PDB file of C-alpha atoms in Angstrom:
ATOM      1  CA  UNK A   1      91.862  54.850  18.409  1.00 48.00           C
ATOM      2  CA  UNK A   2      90.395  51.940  20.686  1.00 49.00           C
ATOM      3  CA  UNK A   3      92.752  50.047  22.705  1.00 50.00           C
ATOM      4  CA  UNK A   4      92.318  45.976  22.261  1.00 55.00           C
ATOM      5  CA  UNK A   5      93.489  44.179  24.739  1.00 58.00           C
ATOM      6  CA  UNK A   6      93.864  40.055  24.700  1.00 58.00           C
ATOM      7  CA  UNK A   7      95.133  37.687  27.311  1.00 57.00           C
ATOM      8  CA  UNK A   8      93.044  35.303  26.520  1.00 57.00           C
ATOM      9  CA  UNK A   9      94.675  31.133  27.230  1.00 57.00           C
ATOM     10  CA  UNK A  10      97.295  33.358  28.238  1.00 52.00           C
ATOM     11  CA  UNK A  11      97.944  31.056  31.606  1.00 48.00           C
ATOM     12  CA  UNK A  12      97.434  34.329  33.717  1.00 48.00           C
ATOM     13  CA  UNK A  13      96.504  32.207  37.375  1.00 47.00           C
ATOM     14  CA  UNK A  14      96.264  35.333  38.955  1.00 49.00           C
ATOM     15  CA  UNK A  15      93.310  36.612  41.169  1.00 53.00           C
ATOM     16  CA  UNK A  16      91.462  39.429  40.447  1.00 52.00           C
ATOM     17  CA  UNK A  17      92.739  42.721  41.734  1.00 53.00           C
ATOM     18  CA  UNK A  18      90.450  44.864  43.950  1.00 52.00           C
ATOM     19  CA  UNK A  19      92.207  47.597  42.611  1.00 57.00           C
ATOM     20  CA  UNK A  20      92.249  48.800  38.792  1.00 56.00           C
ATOM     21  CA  UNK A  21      93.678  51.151  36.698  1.00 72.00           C
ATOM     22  CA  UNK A  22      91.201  53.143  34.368  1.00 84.00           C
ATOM     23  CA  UNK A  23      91.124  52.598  30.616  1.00 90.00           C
ATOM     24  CA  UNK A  24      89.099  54.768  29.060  1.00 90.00           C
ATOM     25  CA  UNK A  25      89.709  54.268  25.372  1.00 93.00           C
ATOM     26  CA  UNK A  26      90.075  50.186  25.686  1.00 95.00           C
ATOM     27  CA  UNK A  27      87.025  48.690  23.930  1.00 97.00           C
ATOM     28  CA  UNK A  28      87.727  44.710  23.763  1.00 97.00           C
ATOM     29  CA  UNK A  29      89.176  42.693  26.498  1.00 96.00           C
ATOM     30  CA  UNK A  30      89.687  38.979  26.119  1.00 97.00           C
ATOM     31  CA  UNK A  31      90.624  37.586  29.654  1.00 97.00           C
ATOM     32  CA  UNK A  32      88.626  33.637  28.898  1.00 97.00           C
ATOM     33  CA  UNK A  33      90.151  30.597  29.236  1.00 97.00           C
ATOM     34  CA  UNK A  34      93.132  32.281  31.964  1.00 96.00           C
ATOM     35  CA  UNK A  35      91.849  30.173  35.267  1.00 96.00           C
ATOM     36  CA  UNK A  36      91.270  33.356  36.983  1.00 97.00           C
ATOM     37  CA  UNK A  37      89.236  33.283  40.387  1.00 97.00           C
ATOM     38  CA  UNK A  38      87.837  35.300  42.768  1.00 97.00           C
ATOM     39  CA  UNK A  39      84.952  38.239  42.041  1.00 96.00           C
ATOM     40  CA  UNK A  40      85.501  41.322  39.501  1.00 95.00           C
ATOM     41  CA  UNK A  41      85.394  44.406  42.075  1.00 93.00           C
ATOM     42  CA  UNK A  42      82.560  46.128  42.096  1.00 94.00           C
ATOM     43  CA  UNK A  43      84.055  49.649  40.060  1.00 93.00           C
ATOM     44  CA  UNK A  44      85.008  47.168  37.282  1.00 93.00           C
ATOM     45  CA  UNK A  45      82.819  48.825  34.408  1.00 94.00           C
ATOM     46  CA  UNK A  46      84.158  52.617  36.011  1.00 93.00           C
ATOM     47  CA  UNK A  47      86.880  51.997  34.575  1.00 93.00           C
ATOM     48  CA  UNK A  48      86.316  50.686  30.970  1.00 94.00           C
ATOM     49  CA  UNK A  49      83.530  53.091  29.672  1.00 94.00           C
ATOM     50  CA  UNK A  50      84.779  52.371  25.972  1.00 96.00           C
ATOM     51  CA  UNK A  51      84.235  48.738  26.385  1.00 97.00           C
ATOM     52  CA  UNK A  52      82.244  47.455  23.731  1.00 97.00           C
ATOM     53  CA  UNK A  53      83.145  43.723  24.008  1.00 98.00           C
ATOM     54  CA  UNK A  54      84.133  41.683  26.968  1.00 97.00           C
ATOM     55  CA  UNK A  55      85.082  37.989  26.907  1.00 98.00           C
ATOM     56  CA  UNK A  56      85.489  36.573  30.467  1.00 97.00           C
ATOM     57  CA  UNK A  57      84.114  32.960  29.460  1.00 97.00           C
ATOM     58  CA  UNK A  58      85.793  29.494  30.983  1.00 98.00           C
ATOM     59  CA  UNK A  59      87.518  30.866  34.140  1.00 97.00           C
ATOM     60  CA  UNK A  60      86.687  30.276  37.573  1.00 98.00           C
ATOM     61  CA  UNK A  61      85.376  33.995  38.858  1.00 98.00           C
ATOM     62  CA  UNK A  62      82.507  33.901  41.694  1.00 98.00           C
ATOM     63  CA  UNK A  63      80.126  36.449  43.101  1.00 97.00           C
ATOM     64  CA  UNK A  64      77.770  38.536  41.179  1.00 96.00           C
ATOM     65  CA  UNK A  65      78.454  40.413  37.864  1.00 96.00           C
ATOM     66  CA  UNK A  66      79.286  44.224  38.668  1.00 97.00           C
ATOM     67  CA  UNK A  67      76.186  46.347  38.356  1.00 97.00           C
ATOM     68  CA  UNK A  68      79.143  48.834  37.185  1.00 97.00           C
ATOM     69  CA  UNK A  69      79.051  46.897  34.135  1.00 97.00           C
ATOM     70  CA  UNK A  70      76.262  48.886  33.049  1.00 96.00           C
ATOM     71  CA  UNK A  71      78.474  51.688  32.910  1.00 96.00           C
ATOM     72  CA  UNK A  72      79.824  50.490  29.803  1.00 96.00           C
ATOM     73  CA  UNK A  73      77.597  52.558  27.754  1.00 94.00           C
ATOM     74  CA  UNK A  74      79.081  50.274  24.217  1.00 96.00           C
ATOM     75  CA  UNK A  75      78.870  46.883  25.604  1.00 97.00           C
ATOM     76  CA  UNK A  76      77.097  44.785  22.733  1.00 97.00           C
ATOM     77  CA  UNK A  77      79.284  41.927  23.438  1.00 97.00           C
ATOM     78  CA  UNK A  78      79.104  39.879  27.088  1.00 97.00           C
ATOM     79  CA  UNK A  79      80.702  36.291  27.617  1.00 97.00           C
ATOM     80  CA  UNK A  80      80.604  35.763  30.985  1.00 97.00           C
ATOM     81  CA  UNK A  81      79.589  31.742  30.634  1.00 97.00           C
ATOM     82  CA  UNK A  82      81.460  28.809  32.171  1.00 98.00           C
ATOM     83  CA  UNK A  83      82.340  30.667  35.497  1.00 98.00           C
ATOM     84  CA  UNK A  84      80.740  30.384  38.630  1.00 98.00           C
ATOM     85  CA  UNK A  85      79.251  33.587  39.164  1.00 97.00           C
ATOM     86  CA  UNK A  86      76.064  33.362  41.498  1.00 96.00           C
ATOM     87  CA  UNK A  87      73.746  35.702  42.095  1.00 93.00           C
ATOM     88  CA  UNK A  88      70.200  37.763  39.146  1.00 94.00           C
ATOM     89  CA  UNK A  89      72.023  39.564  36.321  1.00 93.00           C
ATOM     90  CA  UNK A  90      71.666  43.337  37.752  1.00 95.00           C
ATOM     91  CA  UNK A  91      68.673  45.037  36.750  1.00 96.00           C
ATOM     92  CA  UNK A  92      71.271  47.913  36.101  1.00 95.00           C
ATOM     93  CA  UNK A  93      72.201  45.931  32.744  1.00 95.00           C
ATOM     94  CA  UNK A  94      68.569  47.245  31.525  1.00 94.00           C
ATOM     95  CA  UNK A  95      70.043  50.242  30.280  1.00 93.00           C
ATOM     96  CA  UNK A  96      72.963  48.433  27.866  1.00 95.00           C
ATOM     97  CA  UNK A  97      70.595  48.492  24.888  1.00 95.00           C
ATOM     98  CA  UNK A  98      73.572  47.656  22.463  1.00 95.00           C
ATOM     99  CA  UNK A  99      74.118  44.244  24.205  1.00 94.00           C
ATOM    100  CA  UNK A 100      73.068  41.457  21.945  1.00 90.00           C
ATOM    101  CA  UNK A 101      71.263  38.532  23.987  1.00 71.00           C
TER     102      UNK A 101
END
């Protein structure tokens, strides 16, 4: 079976760790609302290829969205909003054809 994960108003004020552990039967994670800063490292969607639905949505993370994303092969789901990431959505994302817009 899948492997949910939620943290989300959790009060986790913890940056984001350049270093992950893989997952790769977790398909929801619910970090929002946690005031986490700082970027997601570039291997973050390496690491979750089950992910279907990601909610990252009223923290304080910067940089670009992970091209690795698209490496989530189930992602239909994407809440990235009230952040300050910068940066075009990566053209990578193209091939997520299960995300909903």
């Amino acid at each position: 079976p899948a492997t949910p994960a939620s943290h989300s108003s959790s009060s986790l004020q913890k940056k984001t760790s350049p270093q992950k552990p893989s997952f790769p039967r977790m398909s929801y994670l619910d970090l929002s609302n946690n005031h986490l800063t700082g970027s997601l490292p570039a291997t973050t969607g390496r690491h979750l290829p089950s992910l279907s639905i990601l909610y990252l949505e009223n923290n304080s993370l910067t940089g670009a969205l992970p091209a690795s994303l698209s490496k989530c092969r189930h992602l239909h789901t994407l809440d990235a909003s009230r952040n300050l990431f910068t940066g075009q959505i990566p053209s990578a994302f193209g091939k997520l054809t299960k995300l909903e817009t």
